[in-house]
Amino acid sequence: MRRVYLDNAATTPVRAEVAELIHEYMVKHFGNPSSVHWFGREARRGLDRAREQVAGLIGAHPDEIVFTSGGTEADNLAIKGVAALKGIQGKHLITSAIEHHAIIHSTEQLERQGLQVTYLAVDEHGLVEPDHLAHALRPETILASVMLANNEVGTIQPIRELAALCRAKGVLFHTDAVQAAGQLDIDVKALDVDLMSISSHKLYGPKGIGALYIRKGCRVEPLAHGGGHERKRRAGTENLPGIVGFGLAAELSRQELPERREHLEALRDRLVQGILGGISHSRLNGHPQLRLPNNCNVSIEFVEGESMLLNLDLLGIAASSGSACTSGALEPSHVLLAMGLSHELAHGSLRFSLGRQNTAGDVDYVISTLPGIVARLREISPLHAGRE
Ligand SMILES: *Cc1c(COP(=O)(O)O)cnc(C)c1O
């Protein structure tokens, strides 16, 4: 059966040259980077090179990169590491209503310990209004965290503007750039952020490895204590195979960025037009222009996203929907609800996220099959009864 993978926002395939390098660092350069012998020195060289490659992707200095177990740990380290240093009781943090759960569940945990948290509302396109952030800043605010690009709807935030407002008040600023890294040109110095999370498996590297950028002079309290790894910011023997794989994936992403972006945008626009043109009562979610090159999120009225997903899967197409199964019930996405979508529209949403391996043929396969799936589901949908 034909298989078309359009869930690259969930994870991406590891590219062959990256997998090869990982294998080399498992069986050949397997040393502990802390060891002084040849094996250790070889490992250390791999670690240093990867740190330069990852730093290069976002315009950072290698010393400003702390390797973590992924985007989730990087987000946790930013939020909890700043709170542990600056205090929780009587302190205040600002984030947005559409963050990844790695942020939202971290801030909720700190709220239970006494931190005050403001969740900034977003407009119908998923944009944070800088004025709202300006008004939310207080003398006791320790950190603001707003994601660079949203993982569900792809909306890109005005990070430079948001970070500048915080800088002017001496408030630290973190951005979750996990979805944006490898797709958008990112420069931490131009954005002037203090902290940034990125993850390897969203940019064709292995899972279980990511990084937190920590601007020189900015400090966070470590979450894990042990040896003096990562300049005492994250203890534990380094995941060297993961790190070198991440490094190479980051380097290749940087080199390929302009062509990758062009390729993805063309496919995305073809897919969006094909779906909106081919299916009545369908609409695009997220910002029409300020969106990730690979993101196509649509709501299709009178049908359930989950039913569409199952039918697409039967035809070999992998996508995702705006509902998450929490304790046996389908919960509509907090992102779509925050953008003002009704529960029905949120439940009727589909996310197609493209990758470098996708072709126009993949997109056309979706465009030629989805309308039929929707028509059949609408025939049996009580929501659609009596409509055209
Ligand atoms: C995937 C993702 C994460 C989590 O990263 P992991 O490496 O899977 O832990 C965090 N934030 C965003 C926006 C993501 O898309």
mmCIF file of C-alpha atoms and ligand atoms in Angstrom:
data_model
loop_
_atom_site.group_PDB
_atom_site.id
_atom_site.type_symbol
_atom_site.label_atom_id
_atom_site.label_comp_id
_atom_site.label_asym_id
_atom_site.label_seq_id
_atom_site.Cartn_x
_atom_site.Cartn_y
_atom_site.Cartn_z
ATOM 1 C CA MET A 1 0.000 0.000 0.000
ATOM 2 C CA ARG A 2 1.077 3.537 -0.674
ATOM 3 C CA ARG A 3 2.187 5.251 2.558
ATOM 4 C CA VAL A 4 2.287 9.011 2.863
ATOM 5 C CA TYR A 5 3.664 10.465 6.087
ATOM 6 C CA LEU A 6 2.236 13.934 6.757
ATOM 7 C CA ASP A 7 2.790 14.128 10.516
ATOM 8 C CA ASN A 8 6.225 15.736 10.538
ATOM 9 C CA ALA A 9 5.250 18.081 13.373
ATOM 10 C CA ALA A 10 4.943 14.975 15.577
ATOM 11 C CA THR A 11 8.305 13.625 14.508
ATOM 12 C CA THR A 12 10.490 13.318 11.415
ATOM 13 C CA PRO A 13 12.422 10.402 9.910
ATOM 14 C CA VAL A 14 16.132 10.322 10.795
ATOM 15 C CA ARG A 15 18.140 10.977 7.668
ATOM 16 C CA ALA A 16 20.458 8.226 6.499
ATOM 17 C CA GLU A 17 23.752 10.070 6.983
ATOM 18 C CA VAL A 18 22.687 10.970 10.528
ATOM 19 C CA ALA A 19 21.784 7.353 11.347
ATOM 20 C CA GLU A 20 25.188 6.278 10.004
ATOM 21 C CA LEU A 21 27.022 8.739 12.234
ATOM 22 C CA ILE A 22 25.003 7.636 15.270
ATOM 23 C CA HIS A 23 25.988 4.034 14.608
ATOM 24 C CA GLU A 24 29.641 5.051 14.430
ATOM 25 C CA TYR A 25 29.394 6.741 17.816
ATOM 26 C CA MET A 26 27.748 3.683 19.349
ATOM 27 C CA VAL A 27 30.224 1.061 18.225
ATOM 28 C CA LYS A 28 33.472 2.915 17.455
ATOM 29 C CA HIS A 29 33.690 6.267 19.209
ATOM 30 C CA PHE A 30 31.865 4.933 22.249
ATOM 31 C CA GLY A 31 34.104 6.571 24.845
ATOM 32 C CA ASN A 32 32.980 8.763 27.720
ATOM 33 C CA PRO A 33 33.762 12.402 26.819
ATOM 34 C CA SER A 34 35.006 12.897 30.392
ATOM 35 C CA SER A 35 37.723 10.247 30.045
ATOM 36 C CA VAL A 36 41.292 11.398 29.370
ATOM 37 C CA HIS A 37 42.338 8.471 27.140
ATOM 38 C CA TRP A 38 42.076 8.323 23.342
ATOM 39 C CA PHE A 39 38.529 6.936 23.420
ATOM 40 C CA GLY A 40 37.420 9.748 25.670
ATOM 41 C CA ARG A 41 39.183 12.366 23.568
ATOM 42 C CA GLU A 42 37.530 11.083 20.370
ATOM 43 C CA ALA A 43 34.149 11.287 22.080
ATOM 44 C CA ARG A 44 34.922 14.787 23.360
ATOM 45 C CA ARG A 45 35.788 15.903 19.843
ATOM 46 C CA GLY A 46 32.410 14.643 18.600
ATOM 47 C CA LEU A 47 30.653 16.411 21.443
ATOM 48 C CA ASP A 48 32.437 19.703 20.771
ATOM 49 C CA ARG A 49 31.710 19.580 17.046
ATOM 50 C CA ALA A 50 28.020 18.850 17.642
ATOM 51 C CA ARG A 51 27.780 21.755 20.076
ATOM 52 C CA GLU A 52 29.179 24.063 17.388
ATOM 53 C CA GLN A 53 26.761 22.693 14.799
ATOM 54 C CA VAL A 54 23.712 23.122 17.040
ATOM 55 C CA ALA A 55 24.849 26.593 18.104
ATOM 56 C CA GLY A 56 25.325 27.457 14.424
ATOM 57 C CA LEU A 57 21.715 26.648 13.613
ATOM 58 C CA ILE A 58 20.449 29.428 15.909
ATOM 59 C CA GLY A 59 23.330 31.911 15.884
ATOM 60 C CA ALA A 60 24.509 31.064 19.404
ATOM 61 C CA HIS A 61 27.986 30.575 20.895
ATOM 62 C CA PRO A 62 28.721 26.888 21.606
ATOM 63 C CA ASP A 63 29.107 27.640 25.345
ATOM 64 C CA GLU A 64 25.496 28.807 25.366
ATOM 65 C CA ILE A 65 24.150 25.367 24.357
ATOM 66 C CA VAL A 66 23.067 22.857 27.020
ATOM 67 C CA PHE A 67 22.129 19.429 25.697
ATOM 68 C CA THR A 68 18.969 17.941 27.211
ATOM 69 C CA SER A 69 16.855 14.839 26.616
ATOM 70 C CA GLY A 70 14.652 16.799 24.203
ATOM 71 C CA GLY A 71 12.369 19.774 23.811
ATOM 72 C CA THR A 72 10.315 18.818 26.848
ATOM 73 C CA GLU A 73 13.298 18.827 29.193
ATOM 74 C CA ALA A 74 14.608 22.058 27.658
ATOM 75 C CA ASP A 75 11.229 23.721 28.339
ATOM 76 C CA ASN A 76 11.176 22.340 31.893
ATOM 77 C CA LEU A 77 14.738 23.516 32.531
ATOM 78 C CA ALA A 78 13.925 27.020 31.289
ATOM 79 C CA ILE A 79 10.727 27.439 33.312
ATOM 80 C CA LYS A 80 11.637 25.570 36.492
ATOM 81 C CA GLY A 81 15.314 26.511 36.359
ATOM 82 C CA VAL A 82 14.507 30.227 36.341
ATOM 83 C CA ALA A 83 11.797 29.840 39.003
ATOM 84 C CA ALA A 84 14.160 27.868 41.277
ATOM 85 C CA LEU A 85 16.701 30.677 41.039
ATOM 86 C CA LYS A 86 14.412 33.731 41.182
ATOM 87 C CA GLY A 87 11.789 32.380 43.556
ATOM 88 C CA ILE A 88 8.197 31.167 43.349
ATOM 89 C CA GLN A 89 6.287 32.672 46.282
ATOM 90 C CA GLY A 90 5.094 36.174 45.423
ATOM 91 C CA LYS A 91 6.594 35.898 41.935
ATOM 92 C CA HIS A 92 4.902 36.051 38.556
ATOM 93 C CA LEU A 93 5.391 34.417 35.165
ATOM 94 C CA ILE A 94 3.811 35.191 31.777
ATOM 95 C CA THR A 95 3.146 32.693 29.028
ATOM 96 C CA SER A 96 0.511 32.184 26.340
ATOM 97 C CA ALA A 97 -2.647 30.075 26.239
ATOM 98 C CA ILE A 98 -1.409 28.091 23.212
ATOM 99 C CA GLU A 99 1.929 26.770 24.450
ATOM 100 C CA HIS A 100 2.993 23.136 24.188
ATOM 101 C CA HIS A 101 2.093 21.044 27.244
ATOM 102 C CA ALA A 102 5.795 20.935 28.175
ATOM 103 C CA ILE A 103 5.380 24.629 29.070
ATOM 104 C CA ILE A 104 1.774 24.685 30.298
ATOM 105 C CA HIS A 105 2.098 21.665 32.576
ATOM 106 C CA SER A 106 5.361 23.084 33.972
ATOM 107 C CA THR A 107 3.787 26.437 34.817
ATOM 108 C CA GLU A 108 0.739 24.674 36.309
ATOM 109 C CA GLN A 109 3.061 22.679 38.544
ATOM 110 C CA LEU A 110 4.692 25.934 39.731
ATOM 111 C CA GLU A 111 1.254 27.521 40.251
ATOM 112 C CA ARG A 112 0.472 24.746 42.725
ATOM 113 C CA GLN A 113 3.629 25.836 44.595
ATOM 114 C CA GLY A 114 2.492 29.478 44.722
ATOM 115 C CA LEU A 115 3.736 31.089 41.503
ATOM 116 C CA GLN A 116 1.305 33.483 39.839
ATOM 117 C CA VAL A 117 0.926 32.850 36.113
ATOM 118 C CA THR A 118 -0.701 34.934 33.380
ATOM 119 C CA TYR A 119 -1.785 33.021 30.252
ATOM 120 C CA LEU A 120 -1.952 35.564 27.431
ATOM 121 C CA ALA A 121 -4.957 35.233 25.142
ATOM 122 C CA VAL A 122 -4.431 34.967 21.379
ATOM 123 C CA ASP A 123 -6.444 36.336 18.469
ATOM 124 C CA GLU A 124 -8.375 34.220 15.956
ATOM 125 C CA HIS A 125 -5.141 33.497 14.069
ATOM 126 C CA GLY A 126 -3.302 32.404 17.178
ATOM 127 C CA LEU A 127 -1.210 35.565 17.528
ATOM 128 C CA VAL A 128 -0.119 37.047 20.849
ATOM 129 C CA GLU A 129 -0.655 40.810 20.933
ATOM 130 C CA PRO A 130 2.537 42.568 22.206
ATOM 131 C CA ASP A 131 0.376 45.147 24.025
ATOM 132 C CA HIS A 132 -1.125 42.354 26.105
ATOM 133 C CA LEU A 133 2.329 41.255 27.179
ATOM 134 C CA ALA A 134 3.304 44.851 27.983
ATOM 135 C CA HIS A 135 0.257 45.205 30.235
ATOM 136 C CA ALA A 136 0.847 41.856 31.947
ATOM 137 C CA LEU A 137 4.424 42.703 33.024
ATOM 138 C CA ARG A 138 4.742 43.403 36.759
ATOM 139 C CA PRO A 139 7.650 44.285 39.066
ATOM 140 C CA GLU A 140 7.523 40.698 40.388
ATOM 141 C CA THR A 141 7.557 39.071 36.910
ATOM 142 C CA ILE A 142 10.532 36.694 36.666
ATOM 143 C CA LEU A 143 10.081 35.264 33.159
ATOM 144 C CA ALA A 144 7.955 35.388 30.028
ATOM 145 C CA SER A 145 7.752 32.386 27.710
ATOM 146 C CA VAL A 146 6.090 32.524 24.283
ATOM 147 C CA MET A 147 6.658 29.902 21.593
ATOM 148 C CA LEU A 148 8.270 30.946 18.317
ATOM 149 C CA ALA A 149 5.878 28.893 16.177
ATOM 150 C CA ASN A 150 2.886 26.840 17.222
ATOM 151 C CA ASN A 151 3.001 23.077 16.727
ATOM 152 C CA GLU A 152 -0.701 22.688 15.891
ATOM 153 C CA VAL A 153 -1.578 25.653 13.680
ATOM 154 C CA GLY A 154 1.889 26.884 12.731
ATOM 155 C CA THR A 155 1.386 30.536 13.696
ATOM 156 C CA ILE A 156 4.673 32.451 14.033
ATOM 157 C CA GLN A 157 4.831 34.958 16.901
ATOM 158 C CA PRO A 158 6.470 38.424 16.886
ATOM 159 C CA ILE A 159 9.228 37.155 19.194
ATOM 160 C CA ARG A 160 11.653 40.028 18.675
ATOM 161 C CA GLU A 161 8.988 42.538 19.721
ATOM 162 C CA LEU A 162 7.844 40.458 22.705
ATOM 163 C CA ALA A 163 11.424 39.876 23.891
ATOM 164 C CA ALA A 164 12.249 43.607 23.587
ATOM 165 C CA LEU A 165 9.356 44.503 25.888
ATOM 166 C CA CYS A 166 10.745 42.103 28.493
ATOM 167 C CA ARG A 167 14.345 43.267 28.042
ATOM 168 C CA ALA A 168 13.249 46.863 28.695
ATOM 169 C CA LYS A 169 11.811 45.778 32.053
ATOM 170 C CA GLY A 170 14.673 43.460 32.980
ATOM 171 C CA VAL A 171 12.463 40.364 32.654
ATOM 172 C CA LEU A 172 13.946 37.161 31.209
ATOM 173 C CA PHE A 173 12.423 35.842 27.981
ATOM 174 C CA HIS A 174 12.219 32.211 26.828
ATOM 175 C CA THR A 175 10.917 30.896 23.526
ATOM 176 C CA ASP A 176 10.043 27.328 22.566
ATOM 177 C CA ALA A 177 11.455 27.133 19.038
ATOM 178 C CA VAL A 178 11.089 23.362 18.683
ATOM 179 C CA GLN A 179 8.809 23.581 15.629
ATOM 180 C CA ALA A 180 10.581 26.541 14.056
ATOM 181 C CA ALA A 181 14.176 25.269 14.201
ATOM 182 C CA GLY A 182 15.195 23.801 10.859
ATOM 183 C CA GLN A 183 12.350 25.578 9.061
ATOM 184 C CA LEU A 184 12.902 29.264 9.787
ATOM 185 C CA ASP A 185 16.059 31.337 9.866
ATOM 186 C CA ILE A 186 16.639 31.789 13.603
ATOM 187 C CA ASP A 187 19.191 34.071 15.229
ATOM 188 C CA VAL A 188 19.102 34.272 19.012
ATOM 189 C CA LYS A 189 21.103 37.510 18.983
ATOM 190 C CA ALA A 190 18.754 39.253 16.530
ATOM 191 C CA LEU A 191 15.721 38.018 18.466
ATOM 192 C CA ASP A 192 17.503 38.999 21.700
ATOM 193 C CA VAL A 193 16.014 36.164 23.756
ATOM 194 C CA ASP A 194 17.609 34.770 26.922
ATOM 195 C CA LEU A 195 16.494 31.162 26.569
ATOM 196 C CA MET A 196 15.420 28.990 23.625
ATOM 197 C CA SER A 197 14.356 25.332 23.413
ATOM 198 C CA ILE A 198 15.017 23.157 20.369
ATOM 199 C CA SER A 199 14.659 19.430 19.687
ATOM 200 C CA SER A 200 16.472 17.041 17.352
ATOM 201 C CA HIS A 201 13.664 14.721 16.243
ATOM 202 C CA LYS A 202 11.665 17.581 14.708
ATOM 203 C CA LEU A 203 14.543 18.302 12.313
ATOM 204 C CA TYR A 204 15.441 14.830 10.995
ATOM 205 C CA GLY A 205 17.659 13.888 13.927
ATOM 206 C CA PRO A 206 17.147 11.192 16.559
ATOM 207 C CA LYS A 207 14.598 11.288 19.400
ATOM 208 C CA GLY A 208 15.578 11.865 23.022
ATOM 209 C CA ILE A 209 17.971 14.735 22.425
ATOM 210 C CA GLY A 210 17.449 18.486 22.413
ATOM 211 C CA ALA A 211 19.027 21.651 23.689
ATOM 212 C CA LEU A 212 18.374 24.739 25.731
ATOM 213 C CA TYR A 213 20.116 27.898 24.602
ATOM 214 C CA ILE A 214 21.109 29.908 27.677
ATOM 215 C CA ARG A 215 22.402 33.364 26.817
ATOM 216 C CA LYS A 216 25.837 34.169 28.245
ATOM 217 C CA GLY A 217 25.302 35.800 31.626
ATOM 218 C CA CYS A 218 21.854 34.262 32.118
ATOM 219 C CA ARG A 219 21.606 31.573 34.794
ATOM 220 C CA VAL A 220 19.177 28.758 35.512
ATOM 221 C CA GLU A 221 19.164 26.334 38.447
ATOM 222 C CA PRO A 222 19.839 22.756 37.225
ATOM 223 C CA LEU A 223 17.042 20.174 37.494
ATOM 224 C CA ALA A 224 19.413 17.220 37.768
ATOM 225 C CA HIS A 225 22.458 17.170 40.038
ATOM 226 C CA GLY A 226 25.494 14.953 39.690
ATOM 227 C CA GLY A 227 28.715 15.447 37.754
ATOM 228 C CA GLY A 228 29.834 18.748 36.285
ATOM 229 C CA HIS A 229 28.615 18.030 32.748
ATOM 230 C CA GLU A 230 27.305 20.771 30.465
ATOM 231 C CA ARG A 231 29.132 23.405 32.547
ATOM 232 C CA LYS A 232 27.257 22.292 35.664
ATOM 233 C CA ARG A 233 23.902 23.021 34.055
ATOM 234 C CA ARG A 234 22.788 19.422 33.336
ATOM 235 C CA ALA A 235 24.450 16.493 35.083
ATOM 236 C CA GLY A 236 24.810 13.049 33.551
ATOM 237 C CA THR A 237 27.029 11.314 30.998
ATOM 238 C CA GLU A 238 26.210 12.844 27.645
ATOM 239 C CA ASN A 239 23.984 10.979 25.157
ATOM 240 C CA LEU A 240 26.795 11.134 22.645
ATOM 241 C CA PRO A 241 25.207 9.178 19.768
ATOM 242 C CA GLY A 242 22.124 11.378 20.075
ATOM 243 C CA ILE A 243 24.195 14.539 20.355
ATOM 244 C CA VAL A 244 26.359 13.923 17.281
ATOM 245 C CA GLY A 245 23.233 12.920 15.325
ATOM 246 C CA PHE A 246 21.520 16.127 16.435
ATOM 247 C CA GLY A 247 24.636 18.090 15.469
ATOM 248 C CA LEU A 248 24.760 16.740 11.935
ATOM 249 C CA ALA A 249 20.993 17.126 11.473
ATOM 250 C CA ALA A 250 21.276 20.755 12.643
ATOM 251 C CA GLU A 251 24.180 21.471 10.304
ATOM 252 C CA LEU A 252 22.371 19.973 7.299
ATOM 253 C CA SER A 253 19.202 21.853 8.207
ATOM 254 C CA ARG A 254 21.115 25.104 8.244
ATOM 255 C CA GLN A 255 22.647 24.408 4.837
ATOM 256 C CA GLU A 256 19.349 23.345 3.285
ATOM 257 C CA LEU A 257 17.136 25.937 4.940
ATOM 258 C CA PRO A 258 16.311 28.190 1.953
ATOM 259 C CA GLU A 259 15.533 25.326 -0.456
ATOM 260 C CA ARG A 260 13.702 23.360 2.241
ATOM 261 C CA ARG A 261 11.533 26.341 3.002
ATOM 262 C CA GLU A 262 10.695 26.901 -0.640
ATOM 263 C CA HIS A 263 9.896 23.200 -1.153
ATOM 264 C CA LEU A 264 7.645 23.022 1.914
ATOM 265 C CA GLU A 265 5.814 26.275 1.208
ATOM 266 C CA ALA A 266 4.979 25.165 -2.313
ATOM 267 C CA LEU A 267 3.613 21.826 -1.074
ATOM 268 C CA ARG A 268 1.725 23.507 1.767
ATOM 269 C CA ASP A 269 0.030 26.022 -0.516
ATOM 270 C CA ARG A 270 -0.905 23.270 -2.970
ATOM 271 C CA LEU A 271 -2.422 21.234 -0.129
ATOM 272 C CA VAL A 272 -4.313 24.157 1.421
ATOM 273 C CA GLN A 273 -5.761 25.227 -1.922
ATOM 274 C CA GLY A 274 -6.622 21.652 -2.841
ATOM 275 C CA ILE A 275 -8.510 21.040 0.387
ATOM 276 C CA LEU A 276 -10.302 24.392 0.631
ATOM 277 C CA GLY A 277 -11.183 24.246 -3.070
ATOM 278 C CA GLY A 278 -12.295 20.619 -3.005
ATOM 279 C CA ILE A 279 -14.329 20.477 0.186
ATOM 280 C CA SER A 280 -17.251 22.774 1.014
ATOM 281 C CA HIS A 281 -17.467 24.195 4.547
ATOM 282 C CA SER A 282 -13.746 23.836 5.160
ATOM 283 C CA ARG A 283 -11.454 26.535 6.539
ATOM 284 C CA LEU A 284 -7.795 27.099 7.276
ATOM 285 C CA ASN A 285 -6.768 27.413 10.943
ATOM 286 C CA GLY A 286 -3.870 29.627 11.984
ATOM 287 C CA HIS A 287 -2.462 32.731 10.378
ATOM 288 C CA PRO A 288 -2.808 32.934 6.574
ATOM 289 C CA GLN A 289 0.725 34.374 6.115
ATOM 290 C CA LEU A 290 2.631 34.185 9.405
ATOM 291 C CA ARG A 291 2.760 30.403 9.496
ATOM 292 C CA LEU A 292 5.306 27.603 9.354
ATOM 293 C CA PRO A 293 6.268 26.495 5.835
ATOM 294 C CA ASN A 294 5.123 22.921 6.547
ATOM 295 C CA ASN A 295 1.837 23.445 8.394
ATOM 296 C CA CYS A 296 -1.640 22.899 6.971
ATOM 297 C CA ASN A 297 -4.343 22.845 9.652
ATOM 298 C CA VAL A 298 -7.950 22.821 8.485
ATOM 299 C CA SER A 299 -11.376 22.475 10.076
ATOM 300 C CA ILE A 300 -13.990 20.585 8.118
ATOM 301 C CA GLU A 301 -17.544 21.112 9.287
ATOM 302 C CA PHE A 302 -19.980 18.321 10.192
ATOM 303 C CA VAL A 303 -17.326 15.619 10.512
ATOM 304 C CA GLU A 304 -15.071 14.364 13.307
ATOM 305 C CA GLY A 305 -11.315 14.739 12.897
ATOM 306 C CA GLU A 306 -10.769 11.318 14.435
ATOM 307 C CA SER A 307 -13.043 9.641 11.880
ATOM 308 C CA MET A 308 -11.220 11.373 9.026
ATOM 309 C CA LEU A 309 -7.865 10.287 10.507
ATOM 310 C CA LEU A 310 -8.916 6.639 10.671
ATOM 311 C CA ASN A 311 -10.169 6.734 7.092
ATOM 312 C CA LEU A 312 -7.002 8.446 5.885
ATOM 313 C CA ASP A 313 -4.925 5.839 7.703
ATOM 314 C CA LEU A 314 -6.795 3.079 5.845
ATOM 315 C CA LEU A 315 -5.527 4.686 2.651
ATOM 316 C CA GLY A 316 -1.975 4.931 4.019
ATOM 317 C CA ILE A 317 -2.056 8.643 4.882
ATOM 318 C CA ALA A 318 -0.697 9.694 8.291
ATOM 319 C CA ALA A 319 -1.927 13.007 9.715
ATOM 320 C CA SER A 320 -3.184 14.183 13.107
ATOM 321 C CA SER A 321 -6.283 15.841 14.499
ATOM 322 C CA GLY A 322 -7.068 18.645 16.908
ATOM 323 C CA SER A 323 -8.421 16.312 19.528
ATOM 324 C CA ALA A 324 -6.408 14.468 22.119
ATOM 325 C CA CYS A 325 -7.572 11.355 23.894
ATOM 326 C CA THR A 326 -7.419 12.119 27.608
ATOM 327 C CA SER A 327 -8.686 9.383 29.919
ATOM 328 C CA GLY A 328 -10.878 7.787 27.284
ATOM 329 C CA ALA A 329 -12.616 10.964 26.109
ATOM 330 C CA LEU A 330 -11.736 13.165 23.150
ATOM 331 C CA GLU A 331 -10.720 16.617 24.352
ATOM 332 C CA PRO A 332 -10.622 19.424 21.792
ATOM 333 C CA SER A 333 -7.232 21.112 21.406
ATOM 334 C CA HIS A 334 -6.548 23.941 23.883
ATOM 335 C CA VAL A 335 -4.894 25.830 21.024
ATOM 336 C CA LEU A 336 -7.947 25.830 18.748
ATOM 337 C CA LEU A 337 -10.274 26.697 21.639
ATOM 338 C CA ALA A 338 -8.002 29.611 22.644
ATOM 339 C CA MET A 339 -8.289 30.877 19.044
ATOM 340 C CA GLY A 340 -12.053 30.999 19.507
ATOM 341 C CA LEU A 341 -13.044 27.904 17.524
ATOM 342 C CA SER A 342 -16.215 26.138 18.661
ATOM 343 C CA HIS A 343 -15.893 22.618 20.051
ATOM 344 C CA GLU A 344 -17.395 21.322 16.788
ATOM 345 C CA LEU A 345 -14.828 23.074 14.603
ATOM 346 C CA ALA A 346 -12.003 22.016 16.916
ATOM 347 C CA HIS A 347 -13.178 18.395 16.768
ATOM 348 C CA GLY A 348 -13.422 18.678 12.980
ATOM 349 C CA SER A 349 -9.816 19.746 12.545
ATOM 350 C CA LEU A 350 -6.964 17.971 10.777
ATOM 351 C CA ARG A 351 -3.271 18.801 10.796
ATOM 352 C CA PHE A 352 -1.098 17.848 7.853
ATOM 353 C CA SER A 353 2.554 18.664 8.524
ATOM 354 C CA LEU A 354 4.902 18.284 5.601
ATOM 355 C CA GLY A 355 8.521 17.165 5.591
ATOM 356 C CA ARG A 356 11.533 17.376 3.306
ATOM 357 C CA GLN A 357 10.786 13.864 2.001
ATOM 358 C CA ASN A 358 7.264 14.743 0.785
ATOM 359 C CA THR A 359 6.439 15.307 -2.879
ATOM 360 C CA ALA A 360 3.700 16.971 -4.904
ATOM 361 C CA GLY A 361 2.436 13.429 -5.571
ATOM 362 C CA ASP A 362 1.911 12.941 -1.810
ATOM 363 C CA VAL A 363 -0.108 16.135 -1.629
ATOM 364 C CA ASP A 364 -2.180 15.207 -4.680
ATOM 365 C CA TYR A 365 -2.942 11.814 -3.132
ATOM 366 C CA VAL A 366 -4.524 13.625 -0.150
ATOM 367 C CA ILE A 367 -6.372 16.092 -2.353
ATOM 368 C CA SER A 368 -7.825 13.246 -4.424
ATOM 369 C CA THR A 369 -8.918 11.080 -1.475
ATOM 370 C CA LEU A 370 -10.004 13.432 1.314
ATOM 371 C CA PRO A 371 -13.133 14.864 -0.391
ATOM 372 C CA GLY A 372 -14.548 11.344 -0.833
ATOM 373 C CA ILE A 373 -13.878 10.485 2.815
ATOM 374 C CA VAL A 374 -15.570 13.693 3.943
ATOM 375 C CA ALA A 375 -18.584 13.115 1.680
ATOM 376 C CA ARG A 376 -19.126 9.591 3.042
ATOM 377 C CA LEU A 377 -18.766 10.722 6.657
ATOM 378 C CA ARG A 378 -21.140 13.620 6.096
ATOM 379 C CA GLU A 379 -23.772 11.244 4.717
ATOM 380 C CA ILE A 380 -23.927 9.477 8.055
ATOM 381 C CA SER A 381 -23.309 12.578 10.208
ATOM 382 C CA PRO A 382 -26.231 13.820 12.354
ATOM 383 C CA LEU A 383 -24.491 17.231 12.342
ATOM 384 C CA HIS A 384 -24.872 17.377 8.596
ATOM 385 C CA ALA A 385 -28.491 16.193 8.344
ATOM 386 C CA GLY A 386 -30.579 18.326 6.030
ATOM 387 C CA ARG A 387 -27.611 20.248 4.579
ATOM 388 C CA GLU A 388 -26.100 20.417 1.153
HETATM 389 C C1 LIG B 1 7.621 18.345 20.025
HETATM 390 C C2 LIG B 1 7.546 19.626 20.803
HETATM 391 C C3 LIG B 1 8.059 19.730 22.104
HETATM 392 C C4 LIG B 1 8.617 18.542 22.839
HETATM 393 O O1 LIG B 1 9.859 18.133 22.330
HETATM 394 P P1 LIG B 1 10.358 16.636 22.614
HETATM 395 O O2 LIG B 1 11.741 16.606 22.072
HETATM 396 O O3 LIG B 1 9.415 15.717 21.885
HETATM 397 O O4 LIG B 1 10.307 16.429 24.090
HETATM 398 C C5 LIG B 1 7.990 20.956 22.737
HETATM 399 N N1 LIG B 1 7.459 22.027 22.136
HETATM 400 C C6 LIG B 1 6.969 21.975 20.891
HETATM 401 C C7 LIG B 1 6.423 23.203 20.266
HETATM 402 C C8 LIG B 1 6.988 20.774 20.182
HETATM 403 O O5 LIG B 1 6.471 20.723 18.953
#
